[in-house]
Short mmCIF file of C-alpha atoms and ligand atoms in Angstrom, two decimals:
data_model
loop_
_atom_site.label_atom_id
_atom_site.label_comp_id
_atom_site.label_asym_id
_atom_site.label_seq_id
_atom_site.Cartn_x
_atom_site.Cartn_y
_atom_site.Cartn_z
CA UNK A 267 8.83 -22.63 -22.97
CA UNK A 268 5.38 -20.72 -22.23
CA UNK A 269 4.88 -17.62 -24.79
CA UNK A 270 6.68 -17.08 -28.05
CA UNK A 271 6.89 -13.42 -27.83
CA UNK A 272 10.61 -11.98 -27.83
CA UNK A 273 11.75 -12.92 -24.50
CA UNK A 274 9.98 -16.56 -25.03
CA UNK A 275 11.73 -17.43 -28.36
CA UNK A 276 15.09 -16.01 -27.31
CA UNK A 277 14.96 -17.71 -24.02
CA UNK A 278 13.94 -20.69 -26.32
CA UNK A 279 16.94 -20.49 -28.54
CA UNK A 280 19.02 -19.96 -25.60
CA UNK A 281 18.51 -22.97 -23.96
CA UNK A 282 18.66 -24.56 -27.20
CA UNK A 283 22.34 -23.92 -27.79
CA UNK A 284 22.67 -25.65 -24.45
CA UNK A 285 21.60 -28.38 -25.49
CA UNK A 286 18.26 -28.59 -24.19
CA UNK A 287 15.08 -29.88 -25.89
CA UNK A 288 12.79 -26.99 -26.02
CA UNK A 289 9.08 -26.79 -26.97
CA UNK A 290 7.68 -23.57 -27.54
CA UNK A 291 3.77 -23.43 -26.94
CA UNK A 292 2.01 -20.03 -27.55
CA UNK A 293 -1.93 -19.72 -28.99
CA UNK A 294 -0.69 -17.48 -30.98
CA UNK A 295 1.79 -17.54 -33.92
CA UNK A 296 5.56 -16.39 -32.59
CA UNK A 297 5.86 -12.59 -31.70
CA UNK A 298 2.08 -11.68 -32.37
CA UNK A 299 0.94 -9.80 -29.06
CA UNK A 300 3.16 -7.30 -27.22
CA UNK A 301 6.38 -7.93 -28.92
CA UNK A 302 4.53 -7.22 -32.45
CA UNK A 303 2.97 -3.84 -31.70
CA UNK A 304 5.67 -2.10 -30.18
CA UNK A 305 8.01 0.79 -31.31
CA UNK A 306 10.77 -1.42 -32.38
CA UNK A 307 13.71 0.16 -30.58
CA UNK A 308 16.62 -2.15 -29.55
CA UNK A 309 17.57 0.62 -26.62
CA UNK A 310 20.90 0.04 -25.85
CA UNK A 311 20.88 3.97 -24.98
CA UNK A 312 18.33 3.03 -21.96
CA UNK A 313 20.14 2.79 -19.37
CA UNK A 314 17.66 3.13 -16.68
CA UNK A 315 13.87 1.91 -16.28
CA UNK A 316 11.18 4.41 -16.09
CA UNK A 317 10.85 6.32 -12.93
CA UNK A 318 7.37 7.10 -12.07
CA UNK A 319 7.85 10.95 -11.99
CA UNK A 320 7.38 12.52 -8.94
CA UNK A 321 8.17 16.09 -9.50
CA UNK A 322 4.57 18.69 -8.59
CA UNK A 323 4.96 20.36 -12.19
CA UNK A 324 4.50 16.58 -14.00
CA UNK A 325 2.20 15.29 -11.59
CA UNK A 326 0.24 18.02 -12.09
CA UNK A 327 0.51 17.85 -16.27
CA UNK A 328 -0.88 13.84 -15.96
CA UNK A 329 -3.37 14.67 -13.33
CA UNK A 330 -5.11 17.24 -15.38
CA UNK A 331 -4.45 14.91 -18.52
CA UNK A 332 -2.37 17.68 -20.87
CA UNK A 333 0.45 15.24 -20.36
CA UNK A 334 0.28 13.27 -23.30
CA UNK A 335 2.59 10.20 -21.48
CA UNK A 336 0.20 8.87 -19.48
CA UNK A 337 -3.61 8.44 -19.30
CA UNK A 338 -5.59 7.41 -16.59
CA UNK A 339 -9.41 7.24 -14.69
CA UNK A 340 -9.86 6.45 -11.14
CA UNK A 341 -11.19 2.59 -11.78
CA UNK A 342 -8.21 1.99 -13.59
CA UNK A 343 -5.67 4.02 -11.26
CA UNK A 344 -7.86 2.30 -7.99
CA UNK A 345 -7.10 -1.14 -10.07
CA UNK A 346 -3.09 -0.73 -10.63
CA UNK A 347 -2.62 1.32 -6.78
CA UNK A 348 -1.22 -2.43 -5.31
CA UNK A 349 1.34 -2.35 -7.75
CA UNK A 350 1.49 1.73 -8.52
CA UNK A 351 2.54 2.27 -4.24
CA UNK A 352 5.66 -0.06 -4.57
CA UNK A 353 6.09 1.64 -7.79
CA UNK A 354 6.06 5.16 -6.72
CA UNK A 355 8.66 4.11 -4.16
CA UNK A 356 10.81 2.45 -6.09
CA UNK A 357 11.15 5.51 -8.12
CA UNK A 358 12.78 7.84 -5.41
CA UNK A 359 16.01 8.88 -6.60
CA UNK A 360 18.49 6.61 -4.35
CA UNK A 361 16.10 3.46 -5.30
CA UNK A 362 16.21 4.24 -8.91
CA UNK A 363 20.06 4.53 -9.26
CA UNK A 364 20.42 1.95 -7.27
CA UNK A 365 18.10 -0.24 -9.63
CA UNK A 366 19.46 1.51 -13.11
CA UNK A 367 23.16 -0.31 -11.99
CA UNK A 368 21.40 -3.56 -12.56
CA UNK A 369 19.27 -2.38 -15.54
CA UNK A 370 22.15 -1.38 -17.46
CA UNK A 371 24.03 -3.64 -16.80
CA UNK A 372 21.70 -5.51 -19.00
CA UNK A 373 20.83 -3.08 -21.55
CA UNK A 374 25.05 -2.96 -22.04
CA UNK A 375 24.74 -6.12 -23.59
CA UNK A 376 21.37 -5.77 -25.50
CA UNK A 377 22.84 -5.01 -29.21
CA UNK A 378 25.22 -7.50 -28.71
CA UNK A 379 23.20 -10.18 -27.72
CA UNK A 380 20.22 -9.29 -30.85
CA UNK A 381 23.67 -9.24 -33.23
CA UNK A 382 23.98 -12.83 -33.49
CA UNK A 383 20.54 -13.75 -33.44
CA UNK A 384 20.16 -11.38 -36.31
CA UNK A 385 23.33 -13.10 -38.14
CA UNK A 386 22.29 -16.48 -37.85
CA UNK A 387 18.23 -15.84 -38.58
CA UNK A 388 19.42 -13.97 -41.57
CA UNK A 389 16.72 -10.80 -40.59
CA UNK A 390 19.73 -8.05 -40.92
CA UNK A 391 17.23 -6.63 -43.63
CA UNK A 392 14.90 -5.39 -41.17
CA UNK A 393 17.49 -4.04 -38.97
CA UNK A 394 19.03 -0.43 -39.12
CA UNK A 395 21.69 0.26 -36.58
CA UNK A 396 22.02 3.94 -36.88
CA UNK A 397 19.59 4.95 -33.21
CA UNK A 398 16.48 7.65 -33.27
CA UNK A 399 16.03 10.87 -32.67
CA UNK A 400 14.87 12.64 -29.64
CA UNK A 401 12.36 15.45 -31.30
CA UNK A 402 12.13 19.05 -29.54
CA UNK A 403 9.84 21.48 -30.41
CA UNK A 404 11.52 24.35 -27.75
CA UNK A 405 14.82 25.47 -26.22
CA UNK A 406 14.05 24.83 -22.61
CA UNK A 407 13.26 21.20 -22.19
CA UNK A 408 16.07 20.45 -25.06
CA UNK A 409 18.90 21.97 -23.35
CA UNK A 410 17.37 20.30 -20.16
CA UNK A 411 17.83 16.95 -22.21
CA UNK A 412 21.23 17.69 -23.51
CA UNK A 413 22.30 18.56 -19.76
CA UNK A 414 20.54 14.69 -18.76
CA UNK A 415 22.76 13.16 -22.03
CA UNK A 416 25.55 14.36 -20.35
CA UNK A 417 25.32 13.39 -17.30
CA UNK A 418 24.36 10.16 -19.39
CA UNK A 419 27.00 9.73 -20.88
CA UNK A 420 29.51 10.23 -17.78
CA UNK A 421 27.80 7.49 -15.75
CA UNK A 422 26.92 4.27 -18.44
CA UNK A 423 28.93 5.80 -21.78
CA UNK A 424 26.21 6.35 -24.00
CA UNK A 425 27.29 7.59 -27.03
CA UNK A 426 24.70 10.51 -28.40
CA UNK A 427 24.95 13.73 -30.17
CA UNK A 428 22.67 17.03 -30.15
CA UNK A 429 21.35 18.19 -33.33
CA UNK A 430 20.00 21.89 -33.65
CA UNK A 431 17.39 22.95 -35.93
CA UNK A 432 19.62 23.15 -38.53
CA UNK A 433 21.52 19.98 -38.20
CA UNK A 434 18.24 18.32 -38.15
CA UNK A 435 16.05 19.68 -40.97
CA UNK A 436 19.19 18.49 -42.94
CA UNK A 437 19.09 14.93 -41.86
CA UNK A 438 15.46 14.94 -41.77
CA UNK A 439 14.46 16.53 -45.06
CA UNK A 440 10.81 15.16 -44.27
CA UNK A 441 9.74 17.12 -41.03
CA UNK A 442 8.03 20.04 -42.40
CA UNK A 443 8.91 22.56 -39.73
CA UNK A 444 11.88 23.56 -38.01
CA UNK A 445 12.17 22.31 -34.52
CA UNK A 446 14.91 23.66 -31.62
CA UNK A 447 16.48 20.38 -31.93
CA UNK A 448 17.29 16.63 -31.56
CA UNK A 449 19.32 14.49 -29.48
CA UNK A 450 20.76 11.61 -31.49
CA UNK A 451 20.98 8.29 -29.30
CA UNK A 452 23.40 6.63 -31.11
CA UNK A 453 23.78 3.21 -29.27
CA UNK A 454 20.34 1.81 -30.03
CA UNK A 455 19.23 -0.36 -32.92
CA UNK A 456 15.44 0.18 -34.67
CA UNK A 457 13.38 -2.82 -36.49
CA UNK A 458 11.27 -2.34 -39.64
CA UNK A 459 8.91 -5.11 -38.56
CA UNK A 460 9.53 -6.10 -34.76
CA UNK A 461 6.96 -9.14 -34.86
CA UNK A 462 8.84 -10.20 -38.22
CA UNK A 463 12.25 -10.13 -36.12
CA UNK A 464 10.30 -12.63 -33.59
CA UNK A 465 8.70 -14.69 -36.61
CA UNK A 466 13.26 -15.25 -37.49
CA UNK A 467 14.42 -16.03 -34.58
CA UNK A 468 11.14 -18.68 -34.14
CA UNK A 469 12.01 -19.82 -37.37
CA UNK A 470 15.85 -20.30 -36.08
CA UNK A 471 14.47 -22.16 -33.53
CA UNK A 472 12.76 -24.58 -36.05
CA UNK A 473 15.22 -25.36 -38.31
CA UNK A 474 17.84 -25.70 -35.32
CA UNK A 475 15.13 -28.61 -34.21
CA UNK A 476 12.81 -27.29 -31.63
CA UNK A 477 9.05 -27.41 -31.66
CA UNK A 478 6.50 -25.25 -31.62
CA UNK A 479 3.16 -26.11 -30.49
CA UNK A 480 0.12 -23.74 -31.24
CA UNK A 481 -2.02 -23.89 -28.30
CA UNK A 482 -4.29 -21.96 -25.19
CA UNK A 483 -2.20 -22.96 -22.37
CA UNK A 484 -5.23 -23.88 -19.29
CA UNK A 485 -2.75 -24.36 -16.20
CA UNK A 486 0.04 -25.82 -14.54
CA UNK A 487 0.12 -29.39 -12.24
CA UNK A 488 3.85 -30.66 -10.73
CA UNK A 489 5.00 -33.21 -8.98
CA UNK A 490 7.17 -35.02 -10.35
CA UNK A 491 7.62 -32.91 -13.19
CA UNK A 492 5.60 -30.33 -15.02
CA UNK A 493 2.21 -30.80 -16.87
CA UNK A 494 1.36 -27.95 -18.91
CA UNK A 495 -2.76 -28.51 -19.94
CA UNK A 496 -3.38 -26.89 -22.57
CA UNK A 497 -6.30 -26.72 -25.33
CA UNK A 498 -4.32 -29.49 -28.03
CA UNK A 499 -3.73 -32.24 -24.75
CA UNK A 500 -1.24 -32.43 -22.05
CA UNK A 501 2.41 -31.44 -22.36
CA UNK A 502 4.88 -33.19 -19.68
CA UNK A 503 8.15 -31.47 -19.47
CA UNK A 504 11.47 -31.47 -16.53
CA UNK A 505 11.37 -28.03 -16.34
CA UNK A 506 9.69 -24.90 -17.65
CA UNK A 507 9.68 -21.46 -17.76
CA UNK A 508 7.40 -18.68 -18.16
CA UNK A 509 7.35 -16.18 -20.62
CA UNK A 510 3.80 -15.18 -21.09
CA UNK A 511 4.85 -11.73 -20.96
CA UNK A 512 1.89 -9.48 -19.48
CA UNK A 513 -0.41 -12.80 -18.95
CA UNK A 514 2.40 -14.42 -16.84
CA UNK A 515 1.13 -13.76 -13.36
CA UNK A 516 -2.46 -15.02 -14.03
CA UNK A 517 -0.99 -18.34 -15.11
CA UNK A 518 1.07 -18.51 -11.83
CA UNK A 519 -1.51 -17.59 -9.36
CA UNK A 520 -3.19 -20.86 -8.78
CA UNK A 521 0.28 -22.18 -8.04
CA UNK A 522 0.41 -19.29 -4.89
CA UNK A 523 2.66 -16.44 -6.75
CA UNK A 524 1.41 -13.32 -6.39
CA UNK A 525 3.33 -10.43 -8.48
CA UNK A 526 2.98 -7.17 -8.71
CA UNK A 527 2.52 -6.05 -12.45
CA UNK A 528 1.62 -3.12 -13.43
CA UNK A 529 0.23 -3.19 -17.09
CA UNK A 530 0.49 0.04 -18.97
CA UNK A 531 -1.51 -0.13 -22.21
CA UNK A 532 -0.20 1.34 -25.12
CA UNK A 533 -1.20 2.02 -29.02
CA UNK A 534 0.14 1.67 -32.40
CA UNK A 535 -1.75 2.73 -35.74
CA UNK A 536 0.11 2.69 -39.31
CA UNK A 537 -0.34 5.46 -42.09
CA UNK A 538 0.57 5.42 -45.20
CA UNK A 539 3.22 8.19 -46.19
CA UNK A 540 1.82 11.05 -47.75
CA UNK A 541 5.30 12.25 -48.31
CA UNK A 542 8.99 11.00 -47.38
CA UNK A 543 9.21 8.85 -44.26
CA UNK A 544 11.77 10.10 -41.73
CA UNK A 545 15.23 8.46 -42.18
CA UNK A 546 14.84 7.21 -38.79
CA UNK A 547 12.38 6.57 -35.74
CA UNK A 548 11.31 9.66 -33.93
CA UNK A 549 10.23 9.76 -30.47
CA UNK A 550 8.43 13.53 -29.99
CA UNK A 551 9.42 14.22 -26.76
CA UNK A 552 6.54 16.99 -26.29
CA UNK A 553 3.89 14.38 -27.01
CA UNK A 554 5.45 11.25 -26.14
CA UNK A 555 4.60 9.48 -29.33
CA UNK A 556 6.89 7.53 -31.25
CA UNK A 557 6.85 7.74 -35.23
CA UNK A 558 8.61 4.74 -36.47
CA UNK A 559 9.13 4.02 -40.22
CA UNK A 560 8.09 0.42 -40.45
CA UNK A 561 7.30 -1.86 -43.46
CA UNK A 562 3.59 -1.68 -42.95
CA UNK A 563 3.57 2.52 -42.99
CA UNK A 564 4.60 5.14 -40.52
CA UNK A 565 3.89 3.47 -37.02
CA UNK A 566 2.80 5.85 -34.11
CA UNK A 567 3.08 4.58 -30.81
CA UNK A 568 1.94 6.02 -27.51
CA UNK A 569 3.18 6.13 -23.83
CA UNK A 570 0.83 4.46 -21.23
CA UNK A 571 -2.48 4.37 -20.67
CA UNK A 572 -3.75 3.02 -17.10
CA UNK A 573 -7.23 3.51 -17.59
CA UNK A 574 -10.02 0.83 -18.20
CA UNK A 575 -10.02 0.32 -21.99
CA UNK A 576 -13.35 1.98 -23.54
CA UNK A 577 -12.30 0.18 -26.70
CA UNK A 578 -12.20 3.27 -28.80
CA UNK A 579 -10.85 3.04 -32.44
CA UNK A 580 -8.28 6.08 -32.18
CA UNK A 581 -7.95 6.57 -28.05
CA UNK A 582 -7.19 10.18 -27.22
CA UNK A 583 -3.06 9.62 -26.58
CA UNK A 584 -3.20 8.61 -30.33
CA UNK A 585 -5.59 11.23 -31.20
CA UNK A 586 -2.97 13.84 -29.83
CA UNK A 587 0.04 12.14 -30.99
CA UNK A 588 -1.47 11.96 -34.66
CA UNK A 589 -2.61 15.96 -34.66
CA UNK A 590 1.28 16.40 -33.72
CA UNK A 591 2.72 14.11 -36.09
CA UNK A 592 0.48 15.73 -38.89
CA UNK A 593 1.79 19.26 -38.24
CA UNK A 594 5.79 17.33 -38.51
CA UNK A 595 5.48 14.90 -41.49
CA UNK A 596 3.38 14.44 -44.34
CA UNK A 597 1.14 11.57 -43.31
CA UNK A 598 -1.56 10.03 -45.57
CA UNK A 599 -4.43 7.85 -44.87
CA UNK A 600 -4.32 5.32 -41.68
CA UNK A 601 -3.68 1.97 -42.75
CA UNK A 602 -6.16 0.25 -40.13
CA UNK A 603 -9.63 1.24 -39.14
CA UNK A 604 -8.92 0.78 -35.51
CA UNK A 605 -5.73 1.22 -33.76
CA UNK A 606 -3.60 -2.18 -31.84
CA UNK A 607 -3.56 -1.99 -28.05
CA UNK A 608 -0.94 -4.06 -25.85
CA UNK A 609 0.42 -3.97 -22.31
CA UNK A 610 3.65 -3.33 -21.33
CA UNK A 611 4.23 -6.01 -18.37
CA UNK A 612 6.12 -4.03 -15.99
CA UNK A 613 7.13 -4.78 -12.59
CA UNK A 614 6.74 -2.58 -9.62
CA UNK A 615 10.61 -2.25 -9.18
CA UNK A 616 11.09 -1.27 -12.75
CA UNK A 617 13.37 -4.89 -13.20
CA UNK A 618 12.43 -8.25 -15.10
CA UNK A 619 11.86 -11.32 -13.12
CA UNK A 620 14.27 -13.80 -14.38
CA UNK A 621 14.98 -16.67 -12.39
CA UNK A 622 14.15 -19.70 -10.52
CA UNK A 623 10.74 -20.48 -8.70
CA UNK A 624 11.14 -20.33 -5.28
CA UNK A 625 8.50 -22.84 -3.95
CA UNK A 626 8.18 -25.02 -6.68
CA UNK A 627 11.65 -27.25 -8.76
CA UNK A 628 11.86 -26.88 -12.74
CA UNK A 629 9.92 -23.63 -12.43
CA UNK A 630 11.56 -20.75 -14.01
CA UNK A 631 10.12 -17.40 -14.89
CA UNK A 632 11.21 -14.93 -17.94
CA UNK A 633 8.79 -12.01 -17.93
CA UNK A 634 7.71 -8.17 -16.87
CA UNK A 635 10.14 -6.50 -19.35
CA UNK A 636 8.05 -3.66 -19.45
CA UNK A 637 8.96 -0.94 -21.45
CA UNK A 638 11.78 -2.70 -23.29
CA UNK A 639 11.08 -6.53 -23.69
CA UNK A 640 11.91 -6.34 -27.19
CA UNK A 641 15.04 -5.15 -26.39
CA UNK A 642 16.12 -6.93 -23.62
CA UNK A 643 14.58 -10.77 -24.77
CA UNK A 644 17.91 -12.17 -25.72
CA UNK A 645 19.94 -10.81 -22.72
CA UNK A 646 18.04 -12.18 -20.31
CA UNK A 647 16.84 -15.35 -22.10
CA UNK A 648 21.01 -15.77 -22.19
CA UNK A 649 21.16 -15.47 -18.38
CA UNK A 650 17.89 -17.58 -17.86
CA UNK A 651 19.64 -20.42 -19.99
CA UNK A 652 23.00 -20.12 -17.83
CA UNK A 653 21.20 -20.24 -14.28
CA UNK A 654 19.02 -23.14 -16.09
CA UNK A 655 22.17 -24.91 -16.71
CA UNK A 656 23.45 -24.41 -13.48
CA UNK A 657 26.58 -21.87 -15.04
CA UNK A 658 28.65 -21.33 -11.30
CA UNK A 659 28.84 -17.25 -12.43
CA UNK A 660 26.63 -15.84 -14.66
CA UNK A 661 27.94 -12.49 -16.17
CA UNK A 662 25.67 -10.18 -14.52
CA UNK A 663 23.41 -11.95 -11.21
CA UNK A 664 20.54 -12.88 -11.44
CA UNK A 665 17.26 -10.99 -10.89
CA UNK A 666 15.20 -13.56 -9.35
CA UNK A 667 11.59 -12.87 -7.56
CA UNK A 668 13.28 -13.56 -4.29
CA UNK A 669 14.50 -9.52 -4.07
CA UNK A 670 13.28 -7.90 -1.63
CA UNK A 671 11.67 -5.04 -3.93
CA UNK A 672 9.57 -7.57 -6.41
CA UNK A 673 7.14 -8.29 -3.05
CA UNK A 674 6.10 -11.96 -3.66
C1 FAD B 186 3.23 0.72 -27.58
C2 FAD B 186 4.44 -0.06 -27.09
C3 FAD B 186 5.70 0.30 -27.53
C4 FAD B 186 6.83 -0.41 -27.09
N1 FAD B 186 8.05 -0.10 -27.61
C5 FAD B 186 9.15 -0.84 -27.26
C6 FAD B 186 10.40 -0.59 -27.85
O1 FAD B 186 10.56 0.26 -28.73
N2 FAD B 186 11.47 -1.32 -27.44
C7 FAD B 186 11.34 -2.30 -26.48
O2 FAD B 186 12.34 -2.91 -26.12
N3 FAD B 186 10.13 -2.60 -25.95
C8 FAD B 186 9.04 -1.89 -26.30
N4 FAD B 186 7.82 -2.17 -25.75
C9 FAD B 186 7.73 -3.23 -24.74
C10 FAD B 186 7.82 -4.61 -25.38
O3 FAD B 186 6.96 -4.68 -26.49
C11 FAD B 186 7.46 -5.70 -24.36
O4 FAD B 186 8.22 -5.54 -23.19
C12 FAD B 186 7.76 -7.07 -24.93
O5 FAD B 186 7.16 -7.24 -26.20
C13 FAD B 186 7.29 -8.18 -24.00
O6 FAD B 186 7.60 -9.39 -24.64
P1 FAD B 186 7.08 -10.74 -24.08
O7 FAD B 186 7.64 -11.82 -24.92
O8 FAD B 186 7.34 -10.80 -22.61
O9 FAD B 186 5.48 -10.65 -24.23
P2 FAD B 186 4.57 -10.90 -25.53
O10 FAD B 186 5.23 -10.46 -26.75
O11 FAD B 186 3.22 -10.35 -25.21
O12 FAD B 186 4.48 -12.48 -25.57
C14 FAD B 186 3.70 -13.21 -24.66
C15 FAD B 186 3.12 -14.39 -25.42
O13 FAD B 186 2.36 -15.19 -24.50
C16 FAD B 186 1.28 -15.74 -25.21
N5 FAD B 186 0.25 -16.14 -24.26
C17 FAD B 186 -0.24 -15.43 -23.23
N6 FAD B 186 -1.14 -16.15 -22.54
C18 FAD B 186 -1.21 -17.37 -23.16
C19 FAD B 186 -1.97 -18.55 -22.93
N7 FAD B 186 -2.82 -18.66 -21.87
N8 FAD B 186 -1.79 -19.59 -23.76
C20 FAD B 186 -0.94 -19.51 -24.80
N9 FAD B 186 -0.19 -18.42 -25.08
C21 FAD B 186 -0.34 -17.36 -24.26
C22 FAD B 186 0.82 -14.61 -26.13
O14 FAD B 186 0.11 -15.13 -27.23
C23 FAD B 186 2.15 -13.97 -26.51
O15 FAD B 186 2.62 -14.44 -27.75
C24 FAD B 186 6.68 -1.48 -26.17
C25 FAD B 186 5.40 -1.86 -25.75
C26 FAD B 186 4.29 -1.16 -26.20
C27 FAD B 186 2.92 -1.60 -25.74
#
């Protein structure tokens, strides 16, 4: 297994349980990149992938850069416009419903499939299964939210419920002003420590027997077999799969696979509360910024950035997402001096590649989560592990880089 980051390890202990001997080689100790800076949502409430909007009134909001969601400059747009085209198109309304059947059809299964990795890792502690709150600071775009639960809730079941001001300054005794409202998603789970939850299951992994090897991974030579170079020496191996997350395709292009990622870079800072913490995660939909109480401090994360990174201690989507989350809560000093940065690995039709290699045997791939790799890890490692094993009917089919959307 290449990468120990959540989909790597689950896919690890996966295969595991079916009986396969499983090395899991990372540079990195397990869950340390992407899959430890993130917001920590388990999102069984997302039921379908993010749609690159296409409606004047947002386009216009990002273009002139008062949309706090996305950042961009022209080298970095002119960079990601291979992958952004196919992406744009995949986002038209018939595509994307079309693509959010197969997307939740995972995400259905998400809790469930964390649950007894949880259990048997014994992490339950940093684990609360009560969802997050959908902030709103005004009427309009929260009864335009409440109108989207609905329709929501008739098409994948998701359970939610809309809190007014009221409701909410009473469940959230630490926001400091009164908002119009928040919509309660009910059916997701939140993590106190999301690279701790990786650091279990890898420990799982351990004391179930597998190995974990602690090295730069160089490249790839087959035939017969795998040979995985790496810094340490030379690993052979039947079969493997690749999890590297965002770095996936660059391992993969010497062997002729050419995918389409699209990496949106994203932030995370801690602060120490000033005050109370919320009772649980925020995402302010005004700002999208996510304030998630986490054992290090109050995490804020940010939507995407898609410009070059300048390499600026407090980039301006956290700069704006702090100023807001200052005016709601009580925050005290920042824990770090400069904040984390990771990509989200997403794929130009919104959907992970899981599946078998088409040119090459004992290839398999396990990466381009995107925006909810932390959540979906288990479920598709699950799936990966089945197909692996050669299961006649996997539960939901399998998303494999032959569709005609991924462009290979
Ligand atoms: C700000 C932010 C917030 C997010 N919030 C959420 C959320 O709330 N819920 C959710 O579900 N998802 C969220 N995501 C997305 C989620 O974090 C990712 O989809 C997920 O972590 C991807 O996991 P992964 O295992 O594929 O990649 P990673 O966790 O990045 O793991 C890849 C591993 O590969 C290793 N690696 C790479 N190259 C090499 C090499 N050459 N040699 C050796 N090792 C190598 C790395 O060290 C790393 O450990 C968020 C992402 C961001 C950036």
């Amino acid at each position: 297994m290449l990468g120990a980051g959540m989909v790597g390890t689950s896919a690890a202990l996966a295969l595991q349980a079916r009986g396969y001997d499983v090395a899991l080689i990372d540079r990195s100790a397990p869950g340390s990149e992407t899959s430890h800076g993130n917001a920590g949502v388990i999102q069984g409430e997302a039921h379908e992938p993010y749609a690159l909007p296409r409606d004047l009134a947002t386009l216009w909001g990002i273009a002139l850069k008062r949309d706090n969601a996305v950042d961009w400059d022209m080298r970095g747009l002119l960079r990601a416009a291979p992958s952004l085209l196919p992406y744009w198109y995949n986002s038209a309304p018939r595509r994307h419903r079309h693509i959010s059947q197969v997307y939740s059809a995972l995400v259905r299964r998400a809790t469930s499939d964390h649950a007894s990795l949880i259990a048997a890792s014994g992490a339950g502690g940093l684990i609360r299964r009560h969802g997050y709150r959908l902030l709103f600071r005004d009427a309009a775009p929260f009864d335009l939210m409440a109108r989207k639960a609905e329709s929501w809730k008739a098409r994948y079941n998701v359970g939610f419920s809309i809190e007014d001001g009221d409701v909410l300054a009473a469940a959230e005794p630490a926001l400091r002003r009164r908002l119009a409202g928040a919509i309660r998603w009910h059916d997701a789970w939140t993590c106190s420590d999301p690279g701790g939850l990786v650091r279990a299951y890898a420990a799982l992994f351990r004391k179930r027997g597998g190995e974990e090897v602690r090295a730069e991974i160089e490249g790839l030579d087959t035939g017969p077999g795998w040979r995985v170079r790496t810094s340490v020496g030379v690993f052979e191996a039947e079969q493997i799969v690749v999890a590297l997350g965002p770095w996936s395709p660059h391992l993969l292009e010497p062997l002729g696979y050419h995918f389409r990622m699209i990496r949106k870079r994203g932030y995370h800072m801690h602060f120490t509360p000033g005050g109370a913490l919320p009772n649980l995660p925020m995402i302010d939909a005004e700002l999208s910024a996510v304030y998630a109480p986490m054992r290090a401090g109050l995490r804020i994360c940010t939507g995407a950035d898609l410009s070059v990174d300048r390499g600026e201690a407090m980039p301006r989507q956290l700069r704006r997402a702090h100023a807001a989350a200052s005016e709601l809560l009580d925050l005290g000093e920042p824990v770090e001096a400069s904040a984390w940065r990771g990509l989200r690995p997403c794929m130009s039709d919104m959907l992970p590649v899981v599946g078998a290699a088409q040119q090459h045997h004992g290839l398999w791939f396990d990466f381009g989560h995107g925006h909810q790799g932390f959540t979906l890890g288990p479920t598709t490692g699950t799936l990966l592990a089945g197909l692996i094993a050669g299961d006649p009917d996997p539960a939901v089919r399998p998303l494999g880089p032959s569709r005609p959307a991924q462009g290979l």
